[in-house]
Coordinates of C-alpha atoms in Angstrom, one line a residue:
Chain A
X1 CA 9.9 -16.4 -41.3
X2 CA 10.1 -12.4 -40.3
X3 CA 10.1 -13.1 -36.7
X4 CA 13.2 -15.6 -36.6
X5 CA 15.1 -12.9 -38.3
X6 CA 13.7 -9.6 -37.2
X7 CA 15.9 -9.3 -33.8
X8 CA 18.9 -9.8 -36.2
X9 CA 17.9 -6.8 -38.4
X10 CA 17.4 -4.7 -35.8
X11 CA 20.7 -4.9 -34.6
X12 CA 22.4 -3.6 -37.6
X13 CA 20.4 -0.8 -38.3
X14 CA 23.3 1.3 -39.3
X15 CA 24.7 -0.7 -42.0
X16 CA 21.8 -0.7 -44.5
X17 CA 21.1 3.1 -43.3
X18 CA 22.4 4.3 -46.7
X19 CA 20.3 2.2 -48.7
X20 CA 17.0 2.4 -46.9
X21 CA 14.5 1.2 -49.1
X22 CA 11.0 2.7 -49.8
X23 CA 9.7 -0.3 -47.9
X24 CA 12.0 0.5 -44.8
X25 CA 11.3 4.1 -44.8
X26 CA 7.6 3.2 -45.2
X27 CA 7.8 0.8 -42.2
X28 CA 9.3 3.5 -40.0
X29 CA 6.6 5.8 -40.8
X30 CA 3.9 3.3 -39.9
X31 CA 6.0 2.2 -36.8
X32 CA 5.6 5.7 -35.4
X33 CA 2.3 6.3 -36.8
X34 CA 1.1 3.2 -34.6
X35 CA 3.5 3.7 -31.5
X36 CA 3.4 7.5 -31.7
X37 CA -0.3 8.2 -29.8
X38 CA 0.6 6.1 -27.0
X39 CA 4.3 7.9 -26.6
X40 CA 2.7 11.2 -26.9
X41 CA 0.0 10.6 -24.4
X42 CA 2.5 9.2 -21.9
X43 CA 4.9 12.1 -22.2
X44 CA 1.8 14.6 -22.0
X45 CA 0.3 13.3 -18.9
X46 CA 3.6 13.5 -17.0
X47 CA 6.2 15.6 -18.7
X48 CA 3.5 18.8 -18.6
X49 CA 2.6 18.6 -15.0
X50 CA 6.3 18.0 -13.9
X51 CA 7.2 21.2 -16.0
X52 CA 4.3 23.0 -14.5
X53 CA 5.6 21.9 -11.1
X54 CA 8.9 23.5 -11.5
X55 CA 7.5 26.6 -12.6
X56 CA 5.1 26.7 -9.7
X57 CA 7.8 26.0 -7.1
X58 CA 9.7 29.3 -7.9
X59 CA 6.7 30.9 -6.6
X60 CA 5.1 31.8 -2.9
X61 CA 1.7 30.8 -3.9
X62 CA -1.5 30.1 -1.9
X63 CA -4.7 29.0 -3.2
X64 CA -6.5 30.7 -0.5
X65 CA -4.8 34.1 -1.3
X66 CA -4.1 33.9 -5.1
X67 CA -3.5 37.5 -5.3
X68 CA -0.4 37.4 -3.0
X69 CA 1.4 35.4 -5.6
X70 CA 5.2 36.2 -5.5
X71 CA 8.1 34.9 -7.4
X72 CA 10.6 33.7 -4.9
X73 CA 12.9 31.8 -7.0
X74 CA 14.7 29.1 -4.7
X75 CA 12.8 30.3 -1.7
X76 CA 10.9 27.6 -1.2
X77 CA 13.6 25.2 -1.8
X78 CA 15.6 26.9 1.2
X79 CA 12.9 26.6 3.4
X80 CA 12.7 22.7 2.5
X81 CA 16.3 22.3 3.2
X82 CA 16.5 24.0 6.5
X83 CA 13.3 22.8 8.1
X84 CA 13.7 19.6 10.7
X85 CA 10.0 18.4 9.2
X86 CA 11.6 17.7 5.9
X87 CA 14.6 15.9 7.2
X88 CA 12.5 13.8 9.6
X89 CA 10.5 12.7 6.4
X90 CA 13.3 12.0 4.6
X91 CA 14.6 9.8 7.4
X92 CA 11.5 8.1 7.7
X93 CA 11.5 7.3 4.1
X94 CA 14.9 6.2 3.8
X95 CA 14.3 4.0 6.5
X96 CA 11.0 2.4 5.5
X97 CA 12.6 1.8 2.2
X98 CA 15.8 0.2 3.3
X99 CA 14.2 -2.0 6.1
X100 CA 11.1 -3.1 3.6
X101 CA 13.5 -3.6 0.6
X102 CA 15.7 -5.6 2.4
X103 CA 13.1 -7.9 4.3
X104 CA 11.4 -8.4 1.2
X105 CA 14.2 -9.4 -0.6
X106 CA 15.0 -12.1 1.9
X107 CA 11.4 -13.2 2.3
X108 CA 10.6 -13.0 -1.4
X109 CA 13.4 -14.7 -2.2
X110 CA 12.6 -17.6 0.0
X111 CA 8.7 -17.6 -1.0
X112 CA 10.3 -17.7 -4.7
X113 CA 12.5 -20.6 -3.9
X114 CA 9.5 -22.3 -2.2
X115 CA 7.1 -21.7 -5.0
X116 CA 9.9 -23.1 -7.5
X117 CA 10.0 -26.1 -5.7
X118 CA 7.0 -27.1 -4.0
X119 CA 5.3 -29.8 -5.5
X120 CA 1.9 -30.5 -3.4
X121 CA 0.0 -27.1 -3.2
X122 CA 1.5 -25.5 -6.1
X123 CA -1.5 -24.1 -7.4
X124 CA -2.9 -22.9 -4.2
X125 CA 0.4 -21.5 -3.1
X126 CA 1.0 -19.3 -6.1
X127 CA -2.9 -18.3 -6.2
X128 CA -2.3 -17.2 -2.0
X129 CA 0.7 -15.5 -2.4
X130 CA -0.8 -13.5 -5.4
X131 CA -3.7 -12.1 -3.3
X132 CA -2.0 -9.4 -1.5
X133 CA -0.4 -8.0 -4.5
X134 CA -3.9 -7.7 -6.1
X135 CA -5.8 -5.9 -3.2
X136 CA -6.2 -2.5 -2.7
X137 CA -3.2 -1.0 -0.5
X138 CA -5.9 0.9 1.4
X139 CA -7.5 -2.4 2.3
X140 CA -4.4 -3.8 3.4
X141 CA -3.7 -0.7 5.3
X142 CA -7.2 -0.9 7.1
X143 CA -6.2 -4.7 7.7
X144 CA -3.3 -4.2 9.4
X145 CA -4.3 -0.8 11.3
X146 CA -7.5 -2.6 12.7
X147 CA -5.3 -5.9 13.6
X148 CA -3.1 -3.5 15.9
X149 CA -5.5 -0.8 17.2
X150 CA -6.2 -1.2 20.8
X151 CA -10.0 -1.2 20.8
X152 CA -10.5 -3.4 17.8
X153 CA -7.5 -5.6 17.4
X154 CA -6.5 -8.9 18.3
X155 CA -2.5 -8.6 17.8
X156 CA -2.4 -7.2 21.4
X157 CA -4.4 -10.3 22.7
X158 CA -2.1 -12.9 20.8
X159 CA 1.1 -11.4 22.0
X160 CA -0.4 -11.1 25.5
X161 CA -1.3 -14.9 25.2
X162 CA 2.0 -16.1 23.9
X163 CA 3.9 -13.9 26.4
X164 CA 1.9 -15.5 29.4
X165 CA 0.6 -12.0 30.1
X166 CA 3.8 -10.1 30.1
X167 CA 2.7 -8.3 27.0
X168 CA 0.2 -5.3 28.0
X169 CA -2.9 -6.1 26.1
X170 CA -3.5 -2.1 25.9
X171 CA -0.1 -1.2 24.4
X172 CA -0.9 1.6 21.8
X173 CA 0.9 0.7 18.6
X174 CA 0.1 4.0 17.1
X175 CA 1.1 6.1 19.9
X176 CA 4.6 6.6 19.5
X177 CA 7.0 6.7 16.7
X178 CA 8.8 3.1 16.9
X179 CA 5.9 1.2 17.0
X180 CA 3.9 3.2 14.6
X181 CA 6.7 2.9 11.9
X182 CA 6.8 -1.0 12.5
X183 CA 3.0 -1.6 11.7
X184 CA 3.6 0.6 8.9
X185 CA 6.5 -1.6 7.6
X186 CA 4.7 -4.7 8.1
X187 CA 1.9 -3.6 6.0
X188 CA 4.0 -2.7 3.4
X189 CA 6.0 -5.5 3.6
X190 CA 2.9 -8.1 3.7
X191 CA 1.3 -6.2 0.5
X192 CA 4.4 -6.0 -1.7
X193 CA 6.4 -9.3 -1.0
X194 CA 4.4 -11.1 -3.3
X195 CA 5.5 -8.7 -6.4
X196 CA 9.0 -9.2 -5.3
X197 CA 9.0 -13.0 -5.0
X198 CA 7.2 -13.2 -8.4
X199 CA 10.2 -11.3 -10.0
X200 CA 12.5 -13.5 -8.5
X201 CA 10.4 -16.5 -9.4
X202 CA 11.1 -15.8 -12.8
X203 CA 14.8 -15.2 -12.3
X204 CA 14.9 -18.9 -10.9
X205 CA 13.1 -20.2 -13.6
X206 CA 15.7 -19.0 -15.9
X207 CA 18.6 -20.9 -14.4
X208 CA 19.6 -24.2 -15.8
X209 CA 18.6 -26.8 -13.7
X210 CA 21.5 -29.1 -14.8
X211 CA 24.1 -26.6 -13.3
X212 CA 22.8 -26.8 -10.1
X213 CA 22.4 -30.7 -10.5
X214 CA 25.9 -30.7 -11.4
X215 CA 27.1 -28.8 -8.2
X216 CA 25.0 -31.2 -6.0
X217 CA 26.6 -34.3 -7.6
X218 CA 30.0 -32.6 -6.8
X219 CA 29.1 -32.5 -3.2
X220 CA 28.0 -29.0 -2.8
X221 CA 26.1 -28.2 0.4
X222 CA 22.7 -26.3 -0.2
X223 CA 24.2 -22.9 1.1
X224 CA 27.2 -23.4 -1.3
X225 CA 24.8 -24.0 -4.3
X226 CA 22.8 -20.9 -3.4
X227 CA 25.7 -18.7 -3.0
X228 CA 28.0 -20.0 -6.0
X229 CA 25.6 -21.3 -8.2
X230 CA 21.9 -19.8 -7.8
X231 CA 22.4 -16.2 -6.7
X232 CA 25.2 -15.2 -8.9
X233 CA 23.2 -16.7 -12.0
X234 CA 19.9 -14.7 -10.9
X235 CA 22.0 -11.3 -10.4
X236 CA 20.2 -9.4 -13.0
X237 CA 16.8 -10.6 -11.8
X238 CA 17.4 -9.5 -8.3
X239 CA 18.8 -6.2 -9.1
X240 CA 15.6 -5.4 -11.5
X241 CA 13.2 -6.4 -8.6
X242 CA 15.3 -4.2 -5.9
X243 CA 15.2 -1.3 -8.4
X244 CA 11.6 -1.7 -8.9
X245 CA 10.7 -2.0 -5.3
X246 CA 12.9 0.8 -3.9
X247 CA 11.5 3.2 -6.3
X248 CA 8.3 1.8 -5.0
X249 CA 8.9 2.0 -1.4
X250 CA 10.3 5.5 -2.0
X251 CA 6.9 6.8 -2.7
X252 CA 5.2 5.3 0.3
X253 CA 2.1 7.1 0.7
X254 CA -1.4 5.1 1.2
X255 CA -0.2 3.1 4.5
X256 CA 1.0 6.1 6.4
X257 CA -2.1 8.0 5.4
X258 CA -4.6 5.4 6.6
X259 CA -2.5 4.5 9.7
X260 CA -1.2 7.8 11.2
X261 CA -1.7 10.7 8.9
X262 CA 1.9 11.4 9.7
X263 CA 1.1 11.8 13.5
X264 CA 4.1 11.1 16.1
X265 CA 6.7 12.0 13.3
X266 CA 5.9 9.2 10.8
X267 CA 5.5 11.7 8.0
X268 CA 7.3 10.5 4.7
X269 CA 8.0 12.6 1.8
X270 CA 5.0 11.8 0.1
X271 CA 2.7 12.5 2.8
X272 CA 4.4 16.0 3.4
X273 CA 3.7 16.9 0.0
X274 CA 0.5 16.0 0.3
X275 CA 0.0 18.1 3.3
X276 CA 1.2 21.2 1.8
X277 CA -0.9 20.9 -1.4
X278 CA -4.1 19.7 -0.4
X279 CA -4.6 20.4 3.2
X280 CA -2.5 23.8 3.2
X281 CA -3.2 24.7 -0.4
X282 CA 0.6 25.9 -0.5
X283 CA 1.0 25.3 -4.1
X284 CA 4.3 26.7 -4.3
X285 CA 5.7 24.7 -1.5
X286 CA 3.9 21.5 -2.5
X287 CA 5.5 21.8 -6.0
X288 CA 8.9 22.5 -4.7
X289 CA 8.4 19.2 -2.4
X290 CA 7.4 17.1 -5.2
X291 CA 10.3 18.4 -7.6
X292 CA 12.6 17.3 -4.5
X293 CA 10.9 14.0 -4.5
X294 CA 11.2 13.6 -8.2
X295 CA 15.0 14.6 -8.2
X296 CA 15.4 12.1 -5.9
X297 CA 13.4 9.1 -7.4
X298 CA 15.6 9.8 -10.5
X299 CA 19.0 10.1 -8.7
X300 CA 18.0 6.6 -7.1
X301 CA 17.4 5.3 -10.4
X302 CA 20.3 6.4 -12.3
X303 CA 22.6 5.3 -9.1
X304 CA 21.1 1.6 -10.0
X305 CA 21.4 2.0 -13.5
X306 CA 24.8 3.4 -13.7
X307 CA 26.2 2.0 -10.6
X308 CA 25.1 -1.4 -10.6
X309 CA 24.6 -2.0 -14.2
X310 CA 20.9 -2.8 -14.2
X311 CA 20.2 -3.6 -17.8
X312 CA 16.6 -2.9 -18.1
X313 CA 16.0 -2.8 -21.8
X314 CA 19.3 -4.8 -22.7
X315 CA 17.3 -7.7 -21.2
X316 CA 14.5 -7.5 -23.7
X317 CA 15.2 -9.2 -26.7
Chain B
X1 CA 14.7 -32.8 -10.6
X2 CA 12.4 -35.1 -9.1
X3 CA 11.7 -34.4 -5.0
X4 CA 11.7 -37.3 -3.0
X5 CA 8.5 -37.9 -0.9
X6 CA 10.4 -36.4 2.4
X7 CA 11.3 -33.3 0.2
X8 CA 7.6 -33.2 -0.9
X9 CA 6.3 -33.3 2.7
X10 CA 8.7 -30.7 4.2
X11 CA 8.0 -28.2 1.5
X12 CA 4.3 -28.7 1.9
X13 CA 4.9 -28.0 5.6
X14 CA 7.2 -24.9 4.9
X15 CA 4.0 -23.5 2.5
X16 CA 1.7 -23.5 5.3
X17 CA 2.9 -20.6 7.4
X18 CA 3.6 -18.6 4.1
X19 CA 0.0 -19.1 3.2
X20 CA -1.2 -18.3 7.0
X21 CA 0.5 -15.0 6.9
X22 CA -1.1 -14.1 3.6
X23 CA -4.5 -15.2 4.8
X24 CA -4.6 -13.9 8.4
X25 CA -5.0 -9.9 7.7
X26 CA -7.7 -11.1 5.0
X27 CA -9.6 -13.0 7.2
X28 CA -9.5 -10.3 9.9
X29 CA -11.2 -7.9 7.6
X30 CA -13.8 -10.4 6.9
X31 CA -14.0 -11.0 10.6
X32 CA -14.8 -7.3 11.6
X33 CA -17.2 -6.9 8.5
X34 CA -19.6 -9.7 10.0
X35 CA -19.3 -8.9 13.8
X36 CA -22.2 -7.1 15.4
X37 CA -20.8 -3.9 16.7
X38 CA -21.7 -5.1 20.3
X39 CA -18.7 -7.5 20.3
X40 CA -16.3 -5.4 17.8
X41 CA -13.7 -4.6 20.4
X42 CA -13.9 -8.0 22.1
X43 CA -10.4 -9.0 20.2
X44 CA -11.4 -12.3 19.3
X45 CA -10.1 -13.4 15.9
X46 CA -13.0 -15.8 15.1
X47 CA -16.2 -14.1 15.6
X48 CA -18.7 -15.2 17.9
X49 CA -21.7 -14.0 15.9
X50 CA -22.6 -13.2 12.9
X51 CA -24.6 -10.5 11.5
X52 CA -25.0 -8.8 8.1
X53 CA -25.7 -5.2 9.4
X54 CA -22.6 -3.7 7.9
X55 CA -23.3 -5.0 4.5
X56 CA -26.8 -3.8 4.6
X57 CA -25.6 -0.5 6.1
X58 CA -23.2 0.3 2.9
X59 CA -25.3 -1.0 0.4
X60 CA -28.8 -0.1 1.3
X61 CA -28.6 1.9 4.4
X62 CA -27.3 4.9 5.8
X63 CA -23.8 4.8 4.4
X64 CA -24.8 3.5 0.8
X65 CA -25.1 7.0 -0.6
X66 CA -21.3 7.2 0.2
X67 CA -20.3 3.9 -0.6
X68 CA -22.2 2.8 -3.9
X69 CA -21.5 6.4 -6.0
X70 CA -17.8 5.5 -5.0
X71 CA -17.8 1.9 -6.4
X72 CA -19.6 3.2 -9.5
X73 CA -16.8 5.9 -9.9
X74 CA -14.0 3.2 -9.4
X75 CA -15.5 0.9 -12.1
X76 CA -16.1 3.7 -14.8
X77 CA -12.8 5.4 -14.2
X78 CA -10.8 2.0 -13.9
X79 CA -12.7 0.7 -17.0
X80 CA -11.7 3.8 -19.0
X81 CA -8.5 4.2 -18.1
X82 CA -7.7 0.5 -18.7
X83 CA -9.8 0.6 -22.3
X84 CA -7.8 3.8 -23.4
X85 CA -4.4 2.4 -22.2
X86 CA -4.7 -1.1 -23.6
X87 CA -6.0 0.0 -26.9
X88 CA -3.1 3.0 -27.4
X89 CA -0.5 0.0 -25.6
X90 CA -1.8 -2.5 -28.6
X91 CA -1.0 -0.4 -31.3
X92 CA 2.3 0.9 -29.6
X93 CA 3.3 -3.0 -28.7
X94 CA 2.4 -3.9 -32.2
X95 CA 4.7 -1.7 -33.7
X96 CA 7.8 -2.6 -31.0
X97 CA 7.1 -6.4 -31.8
X98 CA 6.9 -6.4 -35.3
X99 CA 8.1 -3.2 -36.9
X100 CA 11.7 -1.9 -37.3
X101 CA 11.9 1.9 -36.5
X102 CA 14.2 4.3 -34.6
X103 CA 13.4 4.9 -31.2
X104 CA 11.8 1.7 -30.4
X105 CA 14.2 1.3 -27.4
X106 CA 13.5 4.8 -26.2
X107 CA 10.0 4.4 -26.2
X108 CA 10.2 1.5 -23.8
X109 CA 12.8 3.5 -21.7
X110 CA 10.3 6.5 -21.2
X111 CA 7.4 4.2 -20.5
X112 CA 9.8 3.0 -17.7
X113 CA 10.7 6.0 -16.6
X114 CA 7.1 7.3 -16.6
X115 CA 6.0 4.2 -14.4
X116 CA 8.8 5.1 -11.8
X117 CA 7.5 8.6 -11.4
X118 CA 6.3 9.8 -7.9
X119 CA 2.5 10.1 -8.2
X120 CA 2.4 12.8 -5.6
X121 CA 5.0 15.2 -7.7
X122 CA 2.0 15.0 -10.4
X123 CA -0.8 15.8 -8.0
X124 CA 0.4 19.3 -6.6
X125 CA 0.5 20.9 -10.5
X126 CA -2.6 18.8 -11.6
X127 CA -4.5 20.3 -8.4
X128 CA -4.0 23.6 -9.4
X129 CA -4.3 23.3 -13.1
X130 CA -7.8 21.0 -13.0
X131 CA -9.2 23.7 -10.5
X132 CA -8.5 26.3 -13.0
X133 CA -10.2 24.3 -16.2
X134 CA -12.8 22.6 -14.1
X135 CA -11.8 19.0 -14.4
X136 CA -11.3 18.7 -10.6
X137 CA -13.7 16.3 -9.2
X138 CA -14.6 14.8 -12.5
X139 CA -14.3 11.5 -14.0
X140 CA -12.0 12.7 -16.9
X141 CA -9.9 14.8 -14.3
X142 CA -9.2 11.2 -13.0
X143 CA -8.9 9.3 -16.3
X144 CA -6.1 11.6 -17.4
X145 CA -3.5 11.1 -14.5
X146 CA -4.4 7.6 -14.4
X147 CA -3.1 7.0 -18.0
X148 CA 0.3 7.7 -16.3
X149 CA -0.1 4.8 -14.2
X150 CA -1.7 2.3 -16.7
X151 CA -0.4 3.2 -20.1
X152 CA 3.4 2.5 -19.5
X153 CA 2.5 -0.7 -17.7
X154 CA 0.3 -1.7 -20.8
X155 CA 3.0 -1.0 -23.0
X156 CA 5.8 -2.8 -21.1
X157 CA 3.8 -5.8 -20.5
X158 CA 2.0 -6.1 -23.8
X159 CA 5.2 -5.7 -25.9
X160 CA 6.6 -8.6 -24.0
X161 CA 3.6 -10.6 -24.8
X162 CA 3.7 -9.8 -28.5
X163 CA 7.2 -10.5 -28.9
X164 CA 6.4 -14.2 -28.0
X165 CA 3.8 -14.5 -30.7
X166 CA 5.0 -16.6 -33.7
X167 CA 4.0 -14.0 -36.4
X168 CA 4.6 -16.0 -39.1
X169 CA 2.0 -18.0 -38.8
X170 CA -0.2 -15.3 -40.3
X171 CA 2.0 -15.5 -43.3
X172 CA 1.6 -19.4 -43.5
X173 CA -2.0 -19.3 -43.2
X174 CA -2.1 -17.0 -46.4
X175 CA 0.0 -19.2 -47.7
X176 CA -2.5 -21.9 -47.4
X177 CA -5.1 -19.6 -49.0
X178 CA -6.7 -17.6 -46.2
X179 CA -7.4 -13.8 -47.1
X180 CA -5.5 -11.2 -44.8
X181 CA -8.4 -10.5 -42.7
X182 CA -9.1 -14.3 -42.3
X183 CA -5.4 -14.8 -41.5
X184 CA -5.8 -12.0 -38.9
X185 CA -9.1 -13.2 -37.4
X186 CA -8.4 -16.9 -37.2
X187 CA -4.6 -16.7 -36.5
X188 CA -3.3 -13.6 -34.8
X189 CA -6.5 -12.6 -33.0
X190 CA -6.7 -16.0 -30.9
X191 CA -2.7 -15.8 -30.2
X192 CA -2.9 -12.4 -29.2
X193 CA -6.3 -12.3 -27.2
X194 CA -4.5 -13.8 -23.8
X195 CA -1.9 -11.3 -23.8
X196 CA -4.5 -8.4 -24.1
X197 CA -6.7 -9.7 -21.7
X198 CA -4.1 -10.5 -19.1
X199 CA -2.6 -6.7 -19.8
X200 CA -6.1 -5.4 -19.0
X201 CA -6.3 -7.5 -15.6
X202 CA -3.1 -6.2 -14.8
X203 CA -3.9 -2.6 -15.7
X204 CA -7.2 -2.4 -14.1
X205 CA -5.6 -3.7 -10.7
X206 CA -3.1 -0.8 -11.0
X207 CA -6.0 1.7 -11.5
X208 CA -8.2 0.4 -9.1
X209 CA -5.5 0.4 -6.4
X210 CA -4.7 4.3 -6.8
X211 CA -5.2 6.4 -3.6
X212 CA -3.1 9.4 -4.3
X213 CA -4.9 10.9 -7.5
X214 CA -8.2 9.8 -5.9
X215 CA -8.0 11.7 -2.4
X216 CA -6.3 14.6 -4.0
X217 CA -8.3 15.3 -7.3
X218 CA -11.8 14.5 -6.2
X219 CA -14.1 16.0 -3.4
X220 CA -17.6 14.5 -3.8
X221 CA -18.6 13.6 -7.3
X222 CA -15.8 11.6 -8.7
X223 CA -14.6 10.2 -5.5
X224 CA -13.5 6.5 -5.8
X225 CA -13.7 3.7 -3.7
X226 CA -10.0 3.9 -1.6
X227 CA -10.6 7.2 -1.2
X228 CA -14.4 6.9 0.1
X229 CA -12.9 4.0 2.4
X230 CA -10.6 6.7 3.8
X231 CA -13.4 9.3 4.4
X232 CA -16.2 7.1 5.8
X233 CA -17.7 7.8 8.8
X234 CA -20.1 5.4 10.9
X235 CA -23.6 5.2 11.0
X236 CA -23.8 8.3 13.5
X237 CA -21.1 10.6 14.4
X238 CA -20.5 8.6 17.6
X239 CA -20.0 5.4 16.0
X240 CA -16.9 4.0 14.7
X241 CA -17.0 3.2 11.2
X242 CA -14.8 0.0 11.5
X243 CA -17.6 -2.3 10.4
X244 CA -18.6 -0.4 7.5
X245 CA -15.1 0.0 6.3
X246 CA -14.5 -3.7 6.7
X247 CA -17.9 -4.6 4.7
X248 CA -16.6 -2.2 1.8
X249 CA -13.2 -3.6 2.0
X250 CA -14.7 -7.0 1.6
X251 CA -16.8 -6.1 -1.3
X252 CA -14.2 -4.6 -3.3
X253 CA -11.8 -7.3 -2.5
X254 CA -13.9 -10.1 -3.6
X255 CA -14.1 -9.7 -7.2
X256 CA -10.2 -9.2 -7.4
X257 CA -9.7 -12.4 -5.5
X258 CA -12.1 -14.3 -7.9
X259 CA -9.9 -12.7 -10.9
X260 CA -6.8 -14.0 -9.4
X261 CA -8.2 -17.5 -8.5
X262 CA -9.2 -17.9 -12.2
X263 CA -6.4 -16.1 -13.8
X264 CA -3.3 -16.8 -11.7
X265 CA -1.2 -18.4 -14.2
X266 CA -1.8 -15.7 -16.8
X267 CA -1.2 -12.7 -14.1
X268 CA 2.1 -14.3 -13.0
X269 CA 3.2 -14.7 -16.6
X270 CA 2.2 -11.1 -17.7
X271 CA 3.8 -9.7 -14.4
X272 CA 6.9 -11.3 -14.8
X273 CA 7.4 -11.1 -18.4
X274 CA 6.7 -7.7 -18.3
X275 CA 9.3 -6.9 -15.5
X276 CA 12.2 -9.3 -16.1
X277 CA 12.5 -10.7 -19.1
X278 CA 11.3 -7.3 -19.9

């Protein structure tokens, strides 16, 4: 019987706080003994590096010349915020985030609806849809890179065929900003739409089928049912999925690194931070960029949770 | 809601483009892997000729000393990270699902916060620190940062699984005369094992996918597959590594696809219960 009543007990801890029995105290101790190690490891592997990053970001510190390490306080930050390269990376990151999340939401929702209703290749469809999620992002990036490349690709040939030769089959997709960004986004969308649609599928599954049936009986069209019944009822699932994907897209690195390495102004915040740290061994500047990126991710999460009332822990009951 | 035959077939028709969209890039990688280098740039989607040269090149030939150690490193690092995360998460999730103690919700929120962490933000300080204390380019030097990816995920997914377990069955078994150990082994372990297993698969996928840590914190000795792929060179300096990279990509993708084929249902349950119902 313990599980059936446990949630009710956890909701009212204040009432019996005064009369904590020995048993309850022992339970608390055991709880932290069991959960503590995981908690400590989790905090240690993230809190320590980020504190270190904040500290290092106040220095002009290059690994090749460690003796010239010099305290510059916010110097690195003022360099970042006056550098057009940073703003280009920020614009690219925001563009990728907004476009991919928007496309994935629509596409992911359509696929979720399909997976929810489809009868015939139900299992096959779900399995195939899951594959992009499970393969390595670098592999997906190479697959798309090689598809669009002028030398090894087939996309130019296909476009040439379907436009009856109007498309230049030697078109260089990675030669300029707009096409390169498009391919990066296509790859990102292909790789992560399955995750989005699975989250939305779970939201769809929670909707009471009778409600939709009732709307149908009352003569509601498909679009009316979609916007008046289905979508309002899965608002929570949509918000969680959008939040997860937004924060994930904002960190985009693998696709950009494999496809362009930031050439033709396709740099994103993550690749910029990587270049400063690893290629140029500018530890101070790299740390400052890391802190900026961290704060931005933090701000986005805060906006979602406070602004849109995404209840992440509350949904766990 | 029963679908009419007409609906059934129209949904079937819609699912075909979805499946094609998913499979086209995958088949292309396979296609490039088996194309002989002479026709690699012919732009034909389906190869006219098939050769296993690229697989030979990376498994036994000139590129094998690059690919095989990377494959070994990937397997070791990911298994270690998965094992450590799942074991730690098992205790943690058990406590969250079964015990009443203050800070439960906080642990879950911290796990969520950590999983939102921009990976690159950890790289810069770790790069500096690892160089100073000699963990740069070592297996533990990768396993430790991997925990920041895998541990929160394991905790989150596993506690969702554990909360669905009917724990009262353990007491029922004890009432029926089973010892505590028997009740645990015969009742709880079979109930919990699928959740633990699924969590391990999802955790492994996440570690297997990592690229940022792998290219930043290794140079030769501990390089994993995704990082090795990015720095592959052809059989000679003048040859494009396209075929070799594709063959390597196929090799590391096949086991993952097999896992998905077998455990599709569980992986979906794990991903969604961990994230939505939370």
